[in-house]
């Protein structure tokens, strides 16, 4: 092959690959929009929850000891603190809302 023909093949390959990338990106964005998933994306500025929508977890500073004997007393203390969080989750009005995943709820 001549060098001129090789350059032509590379140019065609480059144009073809860019065209395929653009087409697949457009198709995926159309599917994303038409499926309604675009409205679930909370990272977009217009879709952030209001302050009154955010529910805070109960304030606990409890940490289970990473070393030492596991006694009945230690387990009961752990279960007591764990139950506080379980009760909070059970009391949520709408557990499938986006509020439990907000930055404040996650402590981010």
JSON list of C-alpha atoms in Angstrom, two decimals:
[
{"chain": "A", "resi": 1, "resn": "UNK", "atom": "CA", "xyz": [0.00, 0.00, 0.00]},
{"chain": "A", "resi": 2, "resn": "UNK", "atom": "CA", "xyz": [1.12, 3.49, -0.66]},
{"chain": "A", "resi": 3, "resn": "UNK", "atom": "CA", "xyz": [1.48, 5.97, 2.22]},
{"chain": "A", "resi": 4, "resn": "UNK", "atom": "CA", "xyz": [-1.26, 8.10, 0.68]},
{"chain": "A", "resi": 5, "resn": "UNK", "atom": "CA", "xyz": [-3.74, 5.19, 0.77]},
{"chain": "A", "resi": 6, "resn": "UNK", "atom": "CA", "xyz": [-2.83, 4.41, 4.42]},
{"chain": "A", "resi": 7, "resn": "UNK", "atom": "CA", "xyz": [-3.52, 8.01, 5.46]},
{"chain": "A", "resi": 8, "resn": "UNK", "atom": "CA", "xyz": [-6.88, 7.85, 3.68]},
{"chain": "A", "resi": 9, "resn": "UNK", "atom": "CA", "xyz": [-7.81, 4.65, 5.57]},
{"chain": "A", "resi": 10, "resn": "UNK", "atom": "CA", "xyz": [-6.86, 6.23, 8.92]},
{"chain": "A", "resi": 11, "resn": "UNK", "atom": "CA", "xyz": [-8.96, 9.28, 8.11]},
{"chain": "A", "resi": 12, "resn": "UNK", "atom": "CA", "xyz": [-11.98, 7.12, 7.22]},
{"chain": "A", "resi": 13, "resn": "UNK", "atom": "CA", "xyz": [-11.48, 5.04, 10.38]},
{"chain": "A", "resi": 14, "resn": "UNK", "atom": "CA", "xyz": [-11.28, 8.20, 12.54]},
{"chain": "A", "resi": 15, "resn": "UNK", "atom": "CA", "xyz": [-14.41, 9.74, 11.00]},
{"chain": "A", "resi": 16, "resn": "UNK", "atom": "CA", "xyz": [-16.28, 6.43, 11.31]},
{"chain": "A", "resi": 17, "resn": "UNK", "atom": "CA", "xyz": [-15.34, 5.95, 14.98]},
{"chain": "A", "resi": 18, "resn": "UNK", "atom": "CA", "xyz": [-16.29, 9.53, 15.91]},
{"chain": "A", "resi": 19, "resn": "UNK", "atom": "CA", "xyz": [-19.60, 9.13, 14.06]},
{"chain": "A", "resi": 20, "resn": "UNK", "atom": "CA", "xyz": [-20.39, 5.90, 15.91]},
{"chain": "A", "resi": 21, "resn": "UNK", "atom": "CA", "xyz": [-19.56, 7.55, 19.25]},
{"chain": "A", "resi": 22, "resn": "UNK", "atom": "CA", "xyz": [-21.83, 10.51, 18.51]},
{"chain": "A", "resi": 23, "resn": "UNK", "atom": "CA", "xyz": [-24.69, 8.27, 17.34]},
{"chain": "A", "resi": 24, "resn": "UNK", "atom": "CA", "xyz": [-24.52, 5.99, 20.39]},
{"chain": "A", "resi": 25, "resn": "UNK", "atom": "CA", "xyz": [-24.33, 9.00, 22.73]},
{"chain": "A", "resi": 26, "resn": "UNK", "atom": "CA", "xyz": [-27.38, 10.60, 21.14]},
{"chain": "A", "resi": 27, "resn": "UNK", "atom": "CA", "xyz": [-29.33, 7.33, 21.29]},
{"chain": "A", "resi": 28, "resn": "UNK", "atom": "CA", "xyz": [-28.44, 6.79, 24.95]},
{"chain": "A", "resi": 29, "resn": "UNK", "atom": "CA", "xyz": [-29.44, 10.37, 25.87]},
{"chain": "A", "resi": 30, "resn": "UNK", "atom": "CA", "xyz": [-32.77, 9.98, 24.06]},
{"chain": "A", "resi": 31, "resn": "UNK", "atom": "CA", "xyz": [-33.47, 6.72, 25.92]},
{"chain": "A", "resi": 32, "resn": "UNK", "atom": "CA", "xyz": [-32.40, 8.36, 29.22]},
{"chain": "A", "resi": 33, "resn": "UNK", "atom": "CA", "xyz": [-34.79, 11.25, 28.64]},
{"chain": "A", "resi": 34, "resn": "UNK", "atom": "CA", "xyz": [-37.73, 9.23, 27.29]},
{"chain": "A", "resi": 35, "resn": "UNK", "atom": "CA", "xyz": [-37.56, 6.62, 30.08]},
{"chain": "A", "resi": 36, "resn": "UNK", "atom": "CA", "xyz": [-38.00, 9.32, 32.72]},
{"chain": "A", "resi": 37, "resn": "UNK", "atom": "CA", "xyz": [-34.75, 8.50, 34.49]},
{"chain": "A", "resi": 38, "resn": "UNK", "atom": "CA", "xyz": [-33.57, 12.05, 33.83]},
{"chain": "A", "resi": 39, "resn": "UNK", "atom": "CA", "xyz": [-36.08, 13.25, 36.43]},
{"chain": "A", "resi": 40, "resn": "UNK", "atom": "CA", "xyz": [-34.62, 10.95, 39.10]},
{"chain": "A", "resi": 41, "resn": "UNK", "atom": "CA", "xyz": [-31.14, 12.45, 38.82]},
{"chain": "A", "resi": 42, "resn": "UNK", "atom": "CA", "xyz": [-30.83, 14.42, 42.08]},
{"chain": "A", "resi": 43, "resn": "UNK", "atom": "CA", "xyz": [-27.36, 15.70, 41.24]},
{"chain": "A", "resi": 44, "resn": "UNK", "atom": "CA", "xyz": [-28.83, 18.26, 38.86]},
{"chain": "A", "resi": 45, "resn": "UNK", "atom": "CA", "xyz": [-29.24, 21.69, 40.52]},
{"chain": "A", "resi": 46, "resn": "UNK", "atom": "CA", "xyz": [-33.02, 21.92, 40.02]},
{"chain": "A", "resi": 47, "resn": "UNK", "atom": "CA", "xyz": [-33.65, 18.55, 41.62]},
{"chain": "A", "resi": 48, "resn": "UNK", "atom": "CA", "xyz": [-31.95, 18.94, 45.00]},
{"chain": "A", "resi": 49, "resn": "UNK", "atom": "CA", "xyz": [-34.28, 18.41, 47.96]},
{"chain": "A", "resi": 50, "resn": "UNK", "atom": "CA", "xyz": [-35.50, 21.33, 50.00]},
{"chain": "A", "resi": 51, "resn": "UNK", "atom": "CA", "xyz": [-34.31, 21.69, 53.59]},
{"chain": "A", "resi": 52, "resn": "UNK", "atom": "CA", "xyz": [-37.70, 20.66, 54.94]},
{"chain": "A", "resi": 53, "resn": "UNK", "atom": "CA", "xyz": [-37.53, 17.40, 52.92]},
{"chain": "A", "resi": 54, "resn": "UNK", "atom": "CA", "xyz": [-34.33, 16.31, 54.64]},
{"chain": "A", "resi": 55, "resn": "UNK", "atom": "CA", "xyz": [-34.74, 14.20, 57.77]},
{"chain": "A", "resi": 56, "resn": "UNK", "atom": "CA", "xyz": [-31.80, 13.80, 60.09]},
{"chain": "A", "resi": 57, "resn": "UNK", "atom": "CA", "xyz": [-30.70, 10.57, 61.70]},
{"chain": "A", "resi": 58, "resn": "UNK", "atom": "CA", "xyz": [-30.71, 10.49, 65.48]},
{"chain": "A", "resi": 59, "resn": "UNK", "atom": "CA", "xyz": [-27.45, 11.83, 66.90]},
{"chain": "A", "resi": 60, "resn": "UNK", "atom": "CA", "xyz": [-25.41, 8.94, 68.21]},
{"chain": "A", "resi": 61, "resn": "UNK", "atom": "CA", "xyz": [-21.72, 8.83, 68.97]},
{"chain": "A", "resi": 62, "resn": "UNK", "atom": "CA", "xyz": [-21.73, 5.17, 69.85]},
{"chain": "A", "resi": 63, "resn": "UNK", "atom": "CA", "xyz": [-18.98, 2.96, 68.45]},
{"chain": "A", "resi": 64, "resn": "UNK", "atom": "CA", "xyz": [-18.81, -0.74, 69.13]},
{"chain": "A", "resi": 65, "resn": "UNK", "atom": "CA", "xyz": [-15.40, -1.61, 70.63]},
{"chain": "A", "resi": 66, "resn": "UNK", "atom": "CA", "xyz": [-13.10, -3.23, 68.08]},
{"chain": "A", "resi": 67, "resn": "UNK", "atom": "CA", "xyz": [-11.22, -5.25, 70.67]},
{"chain": "A", "resi": 68, "resn": "UNK", "atom": "CA", "xyz": [-12.00, -6.96, 73.92]},
{"chain": "A", "resi": 69, "resn": "UNK", "atom": "CA", "xyz": [-14.33, -9.69, 75.02]},
{"chain": "A", "resi": 70, "resn": "UNK", "atom": "CA", "xyz": [-17.80, -9.99, 73.58]},
{"chain": "A", "resi": 71, "resn": "UNK", "atom": "CA", "xyz": [-19.99, -10.12, 76.62]},
{"chain": "A", "resi": 72, "resn": "UNK", "atom": "CA", "xyz": [-23.73, -10.16, 76.99]},
{"chain": "A", "resi": 73, "resn": "UNK", "atom": "CA", "xyz": [-23.58, -6.63, 78.40]},
{"chain": "A", "resi": 74, "resn": "UNK", "atom": "CA", "xyz": [-21.64, -5.35, 75.37]},
{"chain": "A", "resi": 75, "resn": "UNK", "atom": "CA", "xyz": [-24.06, -7.02, 72.96]},
{"chain": "A", "resi": 76, "resn": "UNK", "atom": "CA", "xyz": [-27.08, -5.61, 74.80]},
{"chain": "A", "resi": 77, "resn": "UNK", "atom": "CA", "xyz": [-25.57, -2.13, 74.62]},
{"chain": "A", "resi": 78, "resn": "UNK", "atom": "CA", "xyz": [-24.95, -2.55, 70.90]},
{"chain": "A", "resi": 79, "resn": "UNK", "atom": "CA", "xyz": [-28.50, -3.80, 70.29]},
{"chain": "A", "resi": 80, "resn": "UNK", "atom": "CA", "xyz": [-29.89, -0.85, 72.26]},
{"chain": "A", "resi": 81, "resn": "UNK", "atom": "CA", "xyz": [-28.04, 1.69, 70.08]},
{"chain": "A", "resi": 82, "resn": "UNK", "atom": "CA", "xyz": [-28.80, -0.27, 66.94]},
{"chain": "A", "resi": 83, "resn": "UNK", "atom": "CA", "xyz": [-32.51, -0.33, 67.81]},
{"chain": "A", "resi": 84, "resn": "UNK", "atom": "CA", "xyz": [-32.57, 3.49, 67.92]},
{"chain": "A", "resi": 85, "resn": "UNK", "atom": "CA", "xyz": [-31.55, 3.60, 64.27]},
{"chain": "A", "resi": 86, "resn": "UNK", "atom": "CA", "xyz": [-33.96, 0.80, 63.32]},
{"chain": "A", "resi": 87, "resn": "UNK", "atom": "CA", "xyz": [-36.83, 2.68, 65.01]},
{"chain": "A", "resi": 88, "resn": "UNK", "atom": "CA", "xyz": [-35.90, 5.83, 63.10]},
{"chain": "A", "resi": 89, "resn": "UNK", "atom": "CA", "xyz": [-35.97, 3.93, 59.82]},
{"chain": "A", "resi": 90, "resn": "UNK", "atom": "CA", "xyz": [-39.30, 2.29, 60.66]},
{"chain": "A", "resi": 91, "resn": "UNK", "atom": "CA", "xyz": [-40.82, 5.71, 61.45]},
{"chain": "A", "resi": 92, "resn": "UNK", "atom": "CA", "xyz": [-39.98, 7.19, 58.04]},
{"chain": "A", "resi": 93, "resn": "UNK", "atom": "CA", "xyz": [-43.10, 8.38, 56.26]},
{"chain": "A", "resi": 94, "resn": "UNK", "atom": "CA", "xyz": [-41.88, 7.54, 52.78]},
{"chain": "A", "resi": 95, "resn": "UNK", "atom": "CA", "xyz": [-38.95, 5.12, 52.98]},
{"chain": "A", "resi": 96, "resn": "UNK", "atom": "CA", "xyz": [-38.50, 5.07, 49.20]},
{"chain": "A", "resi": 97, "resn": "UNK", "atom": "CA", "xyz": [-38.10, 8.82, 48.82]},
{"chain": "A", "resi": 98, "resn": "UNK", "atom": "CA", "xyz": [-34.77, 10.43, 48.09]},
{"chain": "A", "resi": 99, "resn": "UNK", "atom": "CA", "xyz": [-34.49, 11.90, 51.61]},
{"chain": "A", "resi": 100, "resn": "UNK", "atom": "CA", "xyz": [-32.52, 8.97, 53.10]},
{"chain": "A", "resi": 101, "resn": "UNK", "atom": "CA", "xyz": [-29.91, 9.41, 50.36]},
{"chain": "A", "resi": 102, "resn": "UNK", "atom": "CA", "xyz": [-29.43, 13.14, 50.80]},
{"chain": "A", "resi": 103, "resn": "UNK", "atom": "CA", "xyz": [-26.02, 14.49, 51.75]},
{"chain": "A", "resi": 104, "resn": "UNK", "atom": "CA", "xyz": [-27.24, 15.55, 55.20]},
{"chain": "A", "resi": 105, "resn": "UNK", "atom": "CA", "xyz": [-28.81, 12.17, 55.96]},
{"chain": "A", "resi": 106, "resn": "UNK", "atom": "CA", "xyz": [-25.65, 10.39, 54.87]},
{"chain": "A", "resi": 107, "resn": "UNK", "atom": "CA", "xyz": [-23.48, 12.77, 56.88]},
{"chain": "A", "resi": 108, "resn": "UNK", "atom": "CA", "xyz": [-21.50, 13.94, 53.85]}
]
